[in-house]
Coordinates of C-alpha atoms in Angstrom, one line a residue:
Chain X
M1 CA 149.7 101.3 73.2
I2 CA 153.2 99.9 74.1
K3 CA 153.0 101.7 77.4
L4 CA 149.6 100.2 78.1
I5 CA 150.9 96.7 77.4
Y6 CA 153.9 97.4 79.6
N7 CA 151.5 98.3 82.4
E8 CA 149.6 95.1 82.0
M9 CA 152.7 93.0 81.8
L10 CA 154.0 94.7 85.0
K11 CA 150.8 93.9 86.8
L12 CA 150.8 90.3 85.6
V13 CA 154.4 89.7 86.7
R14 CA 154.0 91.5 90.0
K15 CA 150.8 89.5 90.8
K16 CA 153.1 86.4 90.5
R17 CA 150.6 84.5 88.4
I18 CA 153.3 83.5 85.9
L19 CA 155.6 82.5 88.6
V20 CA 153.0 80.2 90.1
I21 CA 152.4 78.5 86.8
I22 CA 156.1 78.0 86.2
L23 CA 156.4 76.5 89.6
I24 CA 153.4 74.2 89.0
V25 CA 154.9 73.0 85.7
A26 CA 158.4 72.6 87.2
A27 CA 156.9 70.5 90.0
L28 CA 154.8 68.3 87.8
I29 CA 157.1 67.5 84.9
P30 CA 159.6 65.6 87.0
L31 CA 156.6 63.6 88.2
F32 CA 155.6 62.7 84.7
T33 CA 159.1 62.0 83.8
Y34 CA 159.5 59.6 86.6
A35 CA 156.2 57.9 85.7
Q36 CA 157.4 57.5 82.1
Y37 CA 160.7 56.2 83.3
K38 CA 158.9 53.6 85.4
V39 CA 156.8 52.5 82.4
A40 CA 159.9 52.0 80.3
Q41 CA 161.5 50.0 83.1
T42 CA 158.5 47.7 83.6
V43 CA 158.4 46.9 79.8
E44 CA 162.1 46.2 79.8
E45 CA 161.8 43.8 82.8
K46 CA 158.8 42.0 81.2
L47 CA 160.5 41.4 77.9
G48 CA 164.0 41.2 79.0
T49 CA 165.2 43.2 76.1
T50 CA 165.7 46.8 75.1
D51 CA 165.0 46.1 71.4
W52 CA 162.1 48.3 70.4
R53 CA 160.9 45.8 67.7
A54 CA 160.3 43.2 70.4
T55 CA 158.5 45.8 72.5
L56 CA 156.3 46.9 69.6
Q57 CA 155.6 43.3 68.6
Q58 CA 154.6 42.6 72.2
Q59 CA 152.3 45.7 72.2
I60 CA 150.6 44.5 69.0
I61 CA 150.0 41.1 70.6
D62 CA 148.6 42.7 73.7
T63 CA 146.3 44.9 71.6
Q64 CA 145.1 41.9 69.6
N65 CA 144.3 40.1 72.8
R66 CA 142.3 43.0 74.0
L67 CA 140.4 43.0 70.7
S68 CA 139.4 39.4 71.1
S69 CA 137.8 40.1 74.4
S70 CA 134.0 40.3 73.9
R71 CA 133.3 42.9 76.6
I72 CA 134.7 45.8 74.5
S73 CA 132.4 48.5 73.3
D74 CA 132.1 49.2 69.6
E75 CA 133.6 52.7 69.7
W76 CA 136.5 51.5 71.8
R77 CA 137.1 48.6 69.5
K78 CA 137.4 50.9 66.5
Q79 CA 139.9 53.0 68.4
I80 CA 142.0 50.0 69.2
E81 CA 141.8 48.7 65.6
I82 CA 143.2 52.0 64.3
R83 CA 145.9 51.9 66.9
L84 CA 146.7 48.4 65.9
A85 CA 147.0 49.3 62.2
Q86 CA 149.3 52.1 63.1
Q87 CA 151.6 49.9 65.2
Q88 CA 151.7 47.4 62.4
Y89 CA 152.6 50.2 60.0
Y90 CA 155.5 51.4 62.2
L91 CA 156.8 47.8 62.5
D92 CA 156.4 47.1 58.8
H93 CA 158.4 50.3 57.9
D94 CA 161.0 49.7 60.5
I95 CA 160.4 53.0 62.3
N96 CA 160.6 53.2 66.1
P97 CA 157.4 55.1 67.3
A98 CA 158.9 56.0 70.7
V99 CA 162.7 56.5 70.8
P100 CA 163.2 57.4 74.5
G101 CA 164.5 61.0 74.8
A102 CA 163.6 64.5 75.6
P103 CA 161.7 65.2 72.3
S104 CA 159.6 62.1 72.5
F105 CA 158.7 62.8 76.1
T106 CA 157.8 66.4 75.2
R107 CA 155.7 65.2 72.3
S108 CA 153.7 62.8 74.4
F109 CA 153.4 65.3 77.2
L110 CA 151.9 67.9 74.9
D111 CA 149.6 65.3 73.5
Q112 CA 148.3 64.5 77.0
A113 CA 148.3 68.1 78.2
I114 CA 146.4 69.7 75.4
T115 CA 142.9 68.9 76.6
L116 CA 143.1 69.7 80.3
F117 CA 146.4 70.6 81.8
L118 CA 147.5 73.4 79.5
P119 CA 144.0 74.9 79.2
L120 CA 143.9 75.0 83.0
M121 CA 147.2 76.9 83.1
V122 CA 145.9 79.3 80.4
M123 CA 142.8 79.8 82.4
V124 CA 144.7 80.8 85.5
I125 CA 146.4 83.6 83.5
A126 CA 143.5 84.8 81.4
A127 CA 140.6 84.5 83.9
D128 CA 141.6 87.3 86.2
L129 CA 143.1 89.8 83.8
V130 CA 139.9 91.8 83.7
S131 CA 137.9 90.5 86.7
S132 CA 140.7 91.3 89.1
E133 CA 140.4 95.0 88.1
F134 CA 136.7 94.7 88.9
S135 CA 137.1 92.9 92.2
G136 CA 140.0 95.3 93.3
G137 CA 138.0 98.4 92.3
T138 CA 140.9 99.5 90.2
I139 CA 138.7 99.4 87.0
K140 CA 137.4 102.8 88.1
L141 CA 140.8 104.3 87.9
L142 CA 141.7 102.4 84.7
L143 CA 138.6 103.6 82.8
T144 CA 138.7 107.2 83.9
R145 CA 142.0 107.8 82.0
P146 CA 141.9 109.7 78.7
I147 CA 142.1 106.5 76.8
N148 CA 139.3 104.7 74.9
R149 CA 138.1 101.6 76.5
W150 CA 138.8 99.3 73.6
K151 CA 142.5 100.3 73.7
I152 CA 142.6 99.3 77.4
L153 CA 141.0 95.9 76.6
L154 CA 143.2 95.4 73.6
S155 CA 146.3 95.9 75.7
K156 CA 145.0 93.3 78.1
Y157 CA 144.3 90.9 75.3
I158 CA 147.7 91.3 73.8
T159 CA 149.2 90.8 77.2
M160 CA 147.2 87.5 77.5
I161 CA 148.6 86.4 74.2
F162 CA 152.2 87.2 75.3
A163 CA 151.7 85.5 78.6
V164 CA 150.1 82.3 77.1
S165 CA 152.9 82.1 74.5
F166 CA 155.5 82.5 77.2
M167 CA 153.9 79.9 79.4
L168 CA 153.9 77.4 76.5
L169 CA 157.5 78.2 75.8
V170 CA 158.4 77.6 79.4
V171 CA 156.4 74.4 79.5
S172 CA 158.1 72.9 76.4
V173 CA 161.6 74.0 77.4
L174 CA 161.1 72.7 80.9
S175 CA 159.7 69.4 79.8
S176 CA 162.6 68.9 77.3
V177 CA 165.3 69.9 79.8
I178 CA 163.9 67.9 82.8
S179 CA 163.0 64.8 80.9
G180 CA 166.3 64.9 79.1
L181 CA 168.1 64.4 82.4
V182 CA 166.6 61.0 82.6
F183 CA 166.1 59.9 79.0
G184 CA 168.9 61.8 77.3
Y185 CA 168.6 64.6 74.7
G186 CA 168.7 62.4 71.6
G187 CA 166.1 61.8 69.0
W188 CA 165.5 65.2 67.5
T189 CA 166.0 64.0 64.0
M190 CA 164.2 60.6 64.5
P191 CA 161.6 60.1 61.8
V192 CA 157.9 60.3 62.8
I193 CA 155.0 59.2 60.7
T194 CA 152.2 61.7 60.2
G195 CA 149.3 62.0 57.8
F196 CA 147.3 59.0 59.0
T197 CA 143.7 59.7 58.3
V198 CA 140.7 57.8 59.5
E199 CA 137.8 57.3 57.1
G200 CA 134.8 55.2 57.9
G201 CA 136.6 53.7 60.9
E202 CA 139.5 52.5 58.7
L203 CA 143.0 53.8 58.9
V204 CA 144.1 55.3 55.6
T205 CA 147.8 55.4 55.0
S206 CA 147.9 56.9 51.5
Q207 CA 148.9 60.3 52.7
V208 CA 151.4 59.2 55.2
S209 CA 154.7 61.0 55.3
L210 CA 157.8 61.0 57.4
L211 CA 158.9 64.0 59.4
P212 CA 162.0 64.5 61.6
Q213 CA 160.8 64.6 65.1
W214 CA 161.8 68.3 65.7
E215 CA 159.6 69.3 62.8
Y216 CA 156.7 67.3 64.1
L217 CA 157.2 68.8 67.5
L218 CA 157.1 72.3 66.1
M219 CA 153.8 71.5 64.2
E220 CA 152.4 70.1 67.4
L221 CA 153.5 73.2 69.4
G222 CA 151.7 75.4 66.8
L223 CA 148.5 73.5 67.3
V224 CA 148.8 73.5 71.1
W225 CA 149.4 77.3 70.9
F226 CA 146.3 77.8 68.9
V227 CA 144.2 75.7 71.3
C228 CA 145.7 77.7 74.2
L229 CA 144.8 81.0 72.5
V230 CA 141.2 80.0 72.0
I231 CA 140.9 78.8 75.6
G232 CA 142.6 82.1 76.7
T233 CA 140.1 84.1 74.6
L234 CA 137.1 82.3 76.1
S235 CA 138.4 82.7 79.7
F236 CA 139.1 86.3 78.9
M237 CA 135.5 86.7 77.8
L238 CA 134.1 85.0 80.9
S239 CA 136.4 87.2 83.0
I240 CA 134.6 90.2 81.5
L241 CA 131.1 88.8 81.6
L242 CA 131.2 87.5 85.1
R243 CA 133.5 90.1 86.7
S244 CA 134.7 87.6 89.2
T245 CA 137.8 85.5 88.9
A246 CA 136.4 82.6 90.8
A247 CA 133.1 82.4 88.8
G248 CA 135.0 82.7 85.6
M249 CA 137.4 79.9 86.5
G250 CA 134.6 77.8 87.8
V251 CA 132.6 78.0 84.6
M252 CA 135.6 77.4 82.4
L253 CA 136.7 74.5 84.5
A254 CA 133.3 72.9 84.4
T255 CA 133.2 73.3 80.6
L256 CA 136.6 71.8 80.1
I257 CA 135.8 68.8 82.3
A258 CA 132.4 68.4 80.7
G259 CA 134.3 68.4 77.4
A260 CA 136.7 65.6 78.6
I261 CA 133.7 63.5 79.6
L262 CA 131.8 64.2 76.4
T263 CA 134.7 63.3 74.3
N264 CA 134.3 59.7 75.5
M265 CA 130.6 59.6 74.9
A266 CA 129.9 61.8 72.0
S267 CA 130.4 59.4 69.1
S268 CA 126.7 58.9 68.8
W269 CA 125.7 62.5 69.3
E270 CA 126.9 64.1 66.1
S271 CA 126.2 67.8 66.7
A272 CA 128.4 67.8 69.7
K273 CA 131.3 68.2 67.3
Y274 CA 130.4 71.9 67.2
L275 CA 131.3 72.4 70.9
F276 CA 134.8 73.8 71.3
M277 CA 135.6 71.4 74.1
L278 CA 135.4 68.4 71.7
N279 CA 137.9 70.0 69.3
L280 CA 140.8 70.6 71.6
Q281 CA 142.6 67.3 70.8
L282 CA 144.2 68.8 67.7
T283 CA 147.4 66.8 68.1
D284 CA 145.5 63.6 67.6
Y285 CA 145.0 64.5 64.0
L286 CA 148.7 64.6 63.6
A287 CA 149.1 61.2 65.3
G288 CA 146.2 59.8 63.4
M289 CA 143.9 58.9 66.3
A290 CA 140.2 58.5 65.7
P291 CA 138.3 61.7 66.4
P292 CA 135.6 61.8 69.1
V293 CA 132.9 62.1 66.4
E294 CA 133.3 60.5 63.1
G295 CA 134.1 62.7 60.2
M296 CA 135.9 65.4 62.2
T297 CA 139.1 66.6 60.5
L298 CA 141.9 69.0 61.5
G299 CA 140.4 71.7 59.2
F300 CA 137.0 71.2 60.8
S301 CA 138.3 71.5 64.3
L302 CA 140.4 74.5 63.5
S303 CA 137.4 76.3 62.0
V304 CA 135.2 75.4 65.0
L305 CA 137.8 76.7 67.4
S306 CA 138.3 79.9 65.3
V307 CA 134.6 80.6 65.3
W308 CA 134.4 80.2 69.1
G309 CA 137.5 82.3 69.6
L310 CA 136.3 85.1 67.3
A311 CA 132.8 85.1 68.9
G312 CA 134.4 85.3 72.3
L313 CA 136.7 88.2 71.3
L314 CA 133.8 90.1 69.7
T315 CA 131.6 89.6 72.8
S316 CA 134.4 90.7 75.0
F317 CA 134.9 94.0 73.2
L318 CA 131.2 94.8 72.8
V319 CA 130.4 94.2 76.4
F320 CA 133.5 95.9 77.8
T321 CA 133.1 99.1 75.8
K322 CA 129.4 99.4 76.4
R323 CA 128.9 98.4 79.9
D324 CA 128.2 100.8 82.8
V325 CA 130.7 100.4 85.6
Y326 CA 129.3 100.5 89.2
Chain R
M1 CA 137.3 134.7 86.5
S2 CA 134.0 133.0 85.9
E3 CA 135.1 130.4 83.4
E4 CA 132.9 127.4 83.6
I5 CA 134.9 124.2 84.0
L6 CA 132.1 121.7 84.3
V7 CA 128.6 122.2 82.8
V8 CA 126.0 119.6 83.4
E9 CA 122.7 119.9 81.5
N10 CA 119.5 117.8 82.0
L11 CA 121.5 114.8 83.1
S12 CA 119.3 111.7 83.6
K13 CA 119.9 108.0 84.2
T14 CA 117.3 105.3 84.1
I15 CA 118.2 101.9 85.2
K16 CA 115.7 99.1 84.7
R17 CA 112.9 101.7 84.3
K18 CA 113.8 103.4 87.5
E19 CA 114.9 106.9 87.3
I20 CA 118.1 107.1 89.5
V21 CA 119.0 110.6 88.4
K22 CA 116.5 113.1 87.1
E23 CA 117.2 116.1 84.9
L24 CA 120.3 117.3 86.8
S25 CA 121.7 120.7 85.7
F26 CA 124.5 122.6 87.4
S27 CA 127.9 124.1 86.6
L28 CA 131.2 124.6 88.3
R29 CA 133.4 127.7 88.0
A30 CA 137.1 127.7 88.0
G31 CA 138.7 127.6 91.4
E32 CA 135.6 126.8 93.4
V33 CA 134.9 123.9 95.7
F34 CA 131.4 122.5 95.0
G35 CA 129.7 120.2 97.5
F36 CA 127.4 117.5 96.3
L37 CA 125.3 116.7 99.3
G38 CA 122.7 114.1 99.7
P39 CA 121.8 111.0 101.7
N40 CA 123.0 107.6 100.7
G41 CA 121.0 106.4 97.7
A42 CA 120.2 109.9 96.5
G43 CA 122.0 109.4 93.2
K44 CA 125.3 111.1 94.1
T45 CA 127.6 108.2 93.1
T46 CA 125.6 107.5 90.0
T47 CA 126.0 111.1 89.0
I48 CA 129.7 111.2 89.7
R49 CA 130.2 108.0 87.7
M50 CA 128.5 109.6 84.8
L51 CA 130.7 112.7 85.2
V52 CA 133.9 110.6 85.0
G53 CA 132.7 108.4 82.1
L54 CA 132.1 105.1 83.9
I55 CA 128.3 105.2 83.3
K56 CA 126.6 106.4 80.1
P57 CA 123.8 108.9 80.8
T58 CA 120.4 108.0 79.5
S59 CA 120.0 111.6 78.4
G60 CA 121.6 115.0 79.0
S61 CA 125.1 116.3 78.4
I62 CA 128.3 116.8 80.4
K63 CA 130.9 119.3 79.3
I64 CA 134.3 119.3 80.9
C65 CA 136.5 122.3 80.0
G66 CA 134.2 122.8 77.0
Y67 CA 134.6 119.2 75.7
N68 CA 131.5 117.1 75.5
L69 CA 132.2 113.8 77.4
A70 CA 130.2 111.8 75.0
T71 CA 131.9 113.0 71.8
H72 CA 135.3 114.1 73.0
F73 CA 136.0 111.5 75.7
K74 CA 139.8 111.8 75.6
E75 CA 140.0 115.6 75.6
A76 CA 137.4 115.9 78.4
L77 CA 139.1 113.2 80.6
N78 CA 142.5 115.0 80.0
C79 CA 141.1 117.9 82.1
L80 CA 139.9 115.6 84.9
G81 CA 141.4 113.9 87.9
C82 CA 139.2 111.8 90.1
I83 CA 138.7 109.3 92.9
V84 CA 135.5 107.3 92.8
E85 CA 134.6 106.0 96.2
N86 CA 137.6 104.4 97.9
P87 CA 141.0 105.1 96.4
E88 CA 141.6 101.5 95.2
L89 CA 145.1 101.1 93.9
Y90 CA 147.2 98.1 93.1
P91 CA 148.2 96.6 96.5
Y92 CA 150.9 94.5 95.1
L93 CA 152.7 97.5 93.6
S94 CA 154.5 100.3 95.5
G95 CA 153.1 103.8 95.6
M96 CA 155.6 104.9 93.1
E97 CA 154.9 102.1 90.7
N98 CA 151.2 102.9 91.0
L99 CA 151.8 106.5 90.1
Q100 CA 154.1 105.5 87.2
H101 CA 151.4 103.0 86.0
F102 CA 148.8 105.8 85.8
A103 CA 151.4 108.3 84.4
R104 CA 151.9 106.0 81.5
M105 CA 148.2 106.3 80.7
L106 CA 148.5 110.1 80.4
D107 CA 150.4 112.2 77.9
H108 CA 153.5 114.0 78.9
V109 CA 153.8 113.2 82.6
T110 CA 157.4 113.7 83.5
K111 CA 159.4 112.1 86.3
E112 CA 159.6 115.5 88.0
R113 CA 155.8 115.8 87.9
I114 CA 155.5 112.5 89.7
L115 CA 157.9 113.6 92.4
E116 CA 156.1 116.9 92.6
V117 CA 152.7 115.3 93.4
V118 CA 154.3 112.9 95.8
E119 CA 155.7 115.9 97.7
M120 CA 152.4 117.7 97.5
V121 CA 150.6 114.9 99.3
G122 CA 153.5 114.3 101.7
L123 CA 154.3 110.7 100.9
E124 CA 158.0 111.0 100.2
N125 CA 159.0 108.6 102.9
R126 CA 156.7 105.8 102.1
V127 CA 156.3 106.0 98.3
H128 CA 158.6 103.0 97.6
D129 CA 156.7 100.7 100.0
L130 CA 154.0 98.4 98.7
V131 CA 150.5 99.9 98.8
K132 CA 149.2 97.0 100.9
T133 CA 151.3 98.2 103.8
Y134 CA 149.6 101.7 103.6
S135 CA 147.1 103.0 106.1
L136 CA 143.8 104.2 104.7
G137 CA 144.9 107.9 105.1
M138 CA 148.0 107.2 103.0
R139 CA 146.0 105.4 100.4
Q140 CA 143.7 108.4 100.2
R141 CA 146.7 110.6 99.7
L142 CA 148.2 108.4 97.1
G143 CA 144.8 108.4 95.4
I144 CA 144.8 112.2 95.3
A145 CA 148.4 112.2 94.0
Q146 CA 147.2 109.9 91.2
A147 CA 144.4 112.3 90.4
L148 CA 146.7 115.3 90.3
L149 CA 149.3 113.7 88.0
G150 CA 148.0 115.1 84.7
N151 CA 147.6 118.6 86.0
P152 CA 143.8 118.5 85.8
K153 CA 141.6 121.6 85.9
L154 CA 138.8 119.7 87.6
L155 CA 139.1 117.3 90.5
I156 CA 136.2 115.0 91.4
L157 CA 136.3 113.4 94.8
D158 CA 133.7 111.0 95.9
E159 CA 133.4 111.0 99.7
P160 CA 137.0 112.0 100.2
T161 CA 136.9 111.9 104.0
N162 CA 135.2 108.5 104.2
G163 CA 136.9 106.4 106.8
L164 CA 139.5 109.0 107.9
D165 CA 140.0 109.9 111.5
P166 CA 139.3 113.5 112.6
A167 CA 142.8 114.6 112.2
G168 CA 142.9 113.1 108.7
I169 CA 139.6 114.8 107.8
R170 CA 141.0 118.2 108.8
E171 CA 144.2 117.6 106.9
M172 CA 142.2 116.5 103.8
R173 CA 140.0 119.6 104.1
E174 CA 142.9 122.0 104.3
F175 CA 144.6 120.2 101.4
I176 CA 141.5 120.5 99.2
R177 CA 141.0 124.2 100.0
Q178 CA 144.6 124.9 99.3
L179 CA 144.5 123.1 96.0
A180 CA 141.5 125.3 94.9
K181 CA 143.1 128.5 96.2
T182 CA 146.7 128.2 95.0
N183 CA 146.3 126.0 91.9
G184 CA 143.0 127.4 90.8
L185 CA 141.5 123.9 90.6
S186 CA 137.8 123.3 90.6
V187 CA 136.9 120.6 93.0
L188 CA 133.6 118.6 93.1
V189 CA 133.2 116.8 96.4
S190 CA 130.4 114.5 97.3
S191 CA 129.4 113.9 100.8
H192 CA 126.6 112.8 103.0
L193 CA 128.0 114.7 105.9
L194 CA 126.6 118.2 106.2
S195 CA 129.2 119.5 108.6
E196 CA 131.8 118.4 106.2
V197 CA 130.4 120.2 103.2
Q198 CA 129.7 123.3 105.3
L199 CA 133.3 123.6 106.2
L200 CA 134.8 122.7 102.9
C201 CA 132.8 124.1 100.1
D202 CA 132.0 127.4 98.5
R203 CA 128.7 126.2 97.0
V204 CA 126.5 123.3 97.7
G205 CA 124.1 121.4 95.6
I206 CA 121.6 119.3 97.5
I207 CA 120.4 116.1 95.9
S208 CA 117.6 113.8 97.1
K209 CA 116.0 111.0 95.2
G210 CA 117.9 111.8 92.1
E211 CA 116.7 115.4 92.0
L212 CA 118.8 118.5 92.6
L213 CA 116.7 120.4 95.1
H214 CA 118.7 123.5 95.6
V215 CA 122.0 125.1 94.7
A216 CA 123.4 128.0 96.7
S217 CA 126.6 129.3 98.2
V218 CA 127.2 128.2 101.8
E219 CA 127.1 131.8 103.1
Q220 CA 123.9 132.4 101.2
L221 CA 122.4 129.4 102.8
L222 CA 123.5 130.4 106.3
S223 CA 122.6 134.0 106.0
E224 CA 119.0 133.0 105.8
Q225 CA 116.6 134.0 108.5
E226 CA 116.6 132.5 111.9
R227 CA 114.3 129.7 112.5
L228 CA 111.9 128.9 115.3
I229 CA 111.6 125.4 116.3
W230 CA 108.5 124.1 118.0
R231 CA 108.0 120.9 119.9
V232 CA 104.3 120.6 120.3
R233 CA 101.6 118.1 120.9
P234 CA 99.5 117.2 118.9
A235 CA 101.5 118.1 116.0
H236 CA 98.9 118.0 113.3
L237 CA 96.6 120.4 115.1
A238 CA 99.5 122.8 115.7
L239 CA 100.3 122.6 112.0
Q240 CA 96.8 123.4 111.0
I241 CA 96.7 126.4 113.2
L242 CA 100.2 127.8 112.4
Q243 CA 99.5 127.4 108.7
G244 CA 97.0 130.2 109.0
Y245 CA 99.6 132.6 110.4
T246 CA 102.9 131.8 108.9
E247 CA 104.9 129.7 106.5
I248 CA 105.8 126.2 107.6
K249 CA 109.4 125.6 106.8
G250 CA 109.5 122.0 107.8
E251 CA 108.1 119.3 110.1
S252 CA 109.3 116.0 111.3
S253 CA 107.5 112.9 112.5
D254 CA 108.5 113.4 116.1
G255 CA 106.5 116.5 116.5
L256 CA 109.0 119.2 115.5
I257 CA 107.7 122.1 113.4
I258 CA 110.0 124.7 111.9
T259 CA 108.7 128.2 111.1
P260 CA 110.5 131.5 110.4
Y261 CA 111.3 133.5 113.5
E262 CA 109.5 136.9 113.6
E263 CA 110.0 138.6 116.9
E264 CA 106.8 140.6 117.0
K265 CA 104.5 137.7 116.0
V266 CA 105.8 134.9 118.1
S267 CA 103.7 135.7 121.1
L268 CA 100.6 135.8 118.9
W269 CA 101.3 132.4 117.4
N270 CA 102.0 131.1 120.9
R271 CA 98.7 132.3 122.2
V272 CA 96.6 130.9 119.3
L273 CA 98.2 127.6 119.7
I274 CA 97.4 127.4 123.4
E275 CA 93.9 128.6 122.8
G276 CA 93.5 126.0 120.1
G277 CA 94.4 123.3 122.6
V278 CA 98.0 122.6 121.6
E279 CA 100.5 121.7 124.3
I280 CA 103.8 123.5 123.7
L281 CA 106.7 121.5 125.1
E282 CA 109.5 123.5 123.7
M283 CA 110.2 126.5 121.4
H284 CA 113.6 127.9 120.6
R285 CA 115.2 129.9 117.8
R286 CA 118.4 129.3 116.1
L287 CA 120.4 129.9 113.0
P288 CA 119.5 127.1 110.7
T289 CA 122.3 124.6 110.1
L290 CA 122.6 122.9 106.7
E291 CA 121.0 120.0 108.4
D292 CA 117.8 121.9 109.2
M293 CA 117.6 123.2 105.8
F294 CA 118.1 119.8 104.3
M295 CA 115.2 118.6 106.5
E296 CA 113.1 121.4 105.2
W297 CA 113.9 120.7 101.5
T298 CA 113.5 117.0 101.6
G299 CA 110.4 117.1 103.8
G300 CA 111.9 115.3 106.8
Q301 CA 113.7 112.7 105.0
S302 CA 116.6 112.0 107.3
I303 CA 120.3 112.0 106.5
D304 CA 121.7 108.8 107.9

């Protein structure tokens, strides 16, 4: 089995997929860092101060102004109200929600990347693991070895898990290192508030607790990793069902984008919460943002993703071991 | 030694209610080269894919070295080396890496064995180059090297000379013959080229529309009686008349009729044909080639 996994890793590395992804990430992170830097600069210019309390106070005033505008939709208003309550909580407890620094940047980067950017990268790895063997014709050699088919597929699946984990590691290390060059490497032990819950459109602070930022970051990474694995599993399944890398990626991409669109519309369509695409924003539960459909919790999203992932895995193995290869 | 390396019994495959392969039975002895001959779409590739475990048969059994493929997949595949259609290897790996990749999927393939098969196919000079820089002939040889890695008793090659130039074809033919002779390997070769099979194989199985029409040794086939080939007009009339006198071995749409050649009777047939109002444009005798026989068995269905 180890030999099989070694084979798959060798192919993955020599196909330069991983390299491409690292390059993409390495090229994009400086871009985000610069954007973040610009934002900080503008705020500073506007307020003429670097004191975070003043900044936060200003943000609260801005938010309140937006709330008083009459053209805001109800869902959006709820989101903003929750945001406002959070900001007020931070101010009241004298905790800076955004100490500039590598860990804060990485945190917000992961928050943003979890729905589209990272799933996209995962898809690039997972979508051609099996279909490239079909399109290259090498599947015929692979399946005529004295090895059961499920073992071959398992070695590919394990390789996918390794590759996705490695990619995530590279992404978080790169984003810390690169953003640190600009914002500095401080703030690892800064306290972060977590445990906000939203009930009936109200922010509940009864379960709020303080965590050092590095611990928060680790929790976040865990959730991101889980999302990436589920996306990886589903791309893997599509790769087997469709036998074409392009088709697999196309379907997955369409699904992810549809998910991003639906997230903004789904609040009135309740059963949409069983779609995996609407459950990707796991880190929002940590930060205490309102979920796309009311009543969704971290546990609920984790179970929905698990069910989708397991179903995908089961389908993959059933189809792969039974199918005739032409 | 008449040990049977491959035994196929009543093999059938139905895809979407269409029978692609019907009740195929044949066997391969140790050290013989068996040709699987048929036109495109006759079911050759489907059969071969069933033999190597890529497609599950609808019914029937396949035994390789005595192991049933359906129940003892690993043991059966351990005795088998194969190339299905083109030798598609990983283009982004070197020849050596490809071989190591497949060696890791077998038990007990040593470094020495890899070097040995590289030498056997004569790829020593290029084995460390990437496969995408290889010519088709070299890929074909690397494919064979890959198939030989695990010291198989049975080698299955689907269209091994496809796309090769004449020199490459001859080289491949000699190589296969030598493998069978010196290593005692059984080789199953599929082809749609009669000349190919005639030169390469000991025995031939002819398949058409999913059915095995005939299995015989090449010599046996060729030692058959000489044939008389008639080109006549109108053909249907000639057929009617000749049927009364001799056996019709075959006919084709362009007015060719094949009968056995019997020296003392030819003039009689000739006369009755002319008296019956048939124009004889041409008649000649010749030893039947595999092509003629194929025409006879398949009733004029052409080989592309």
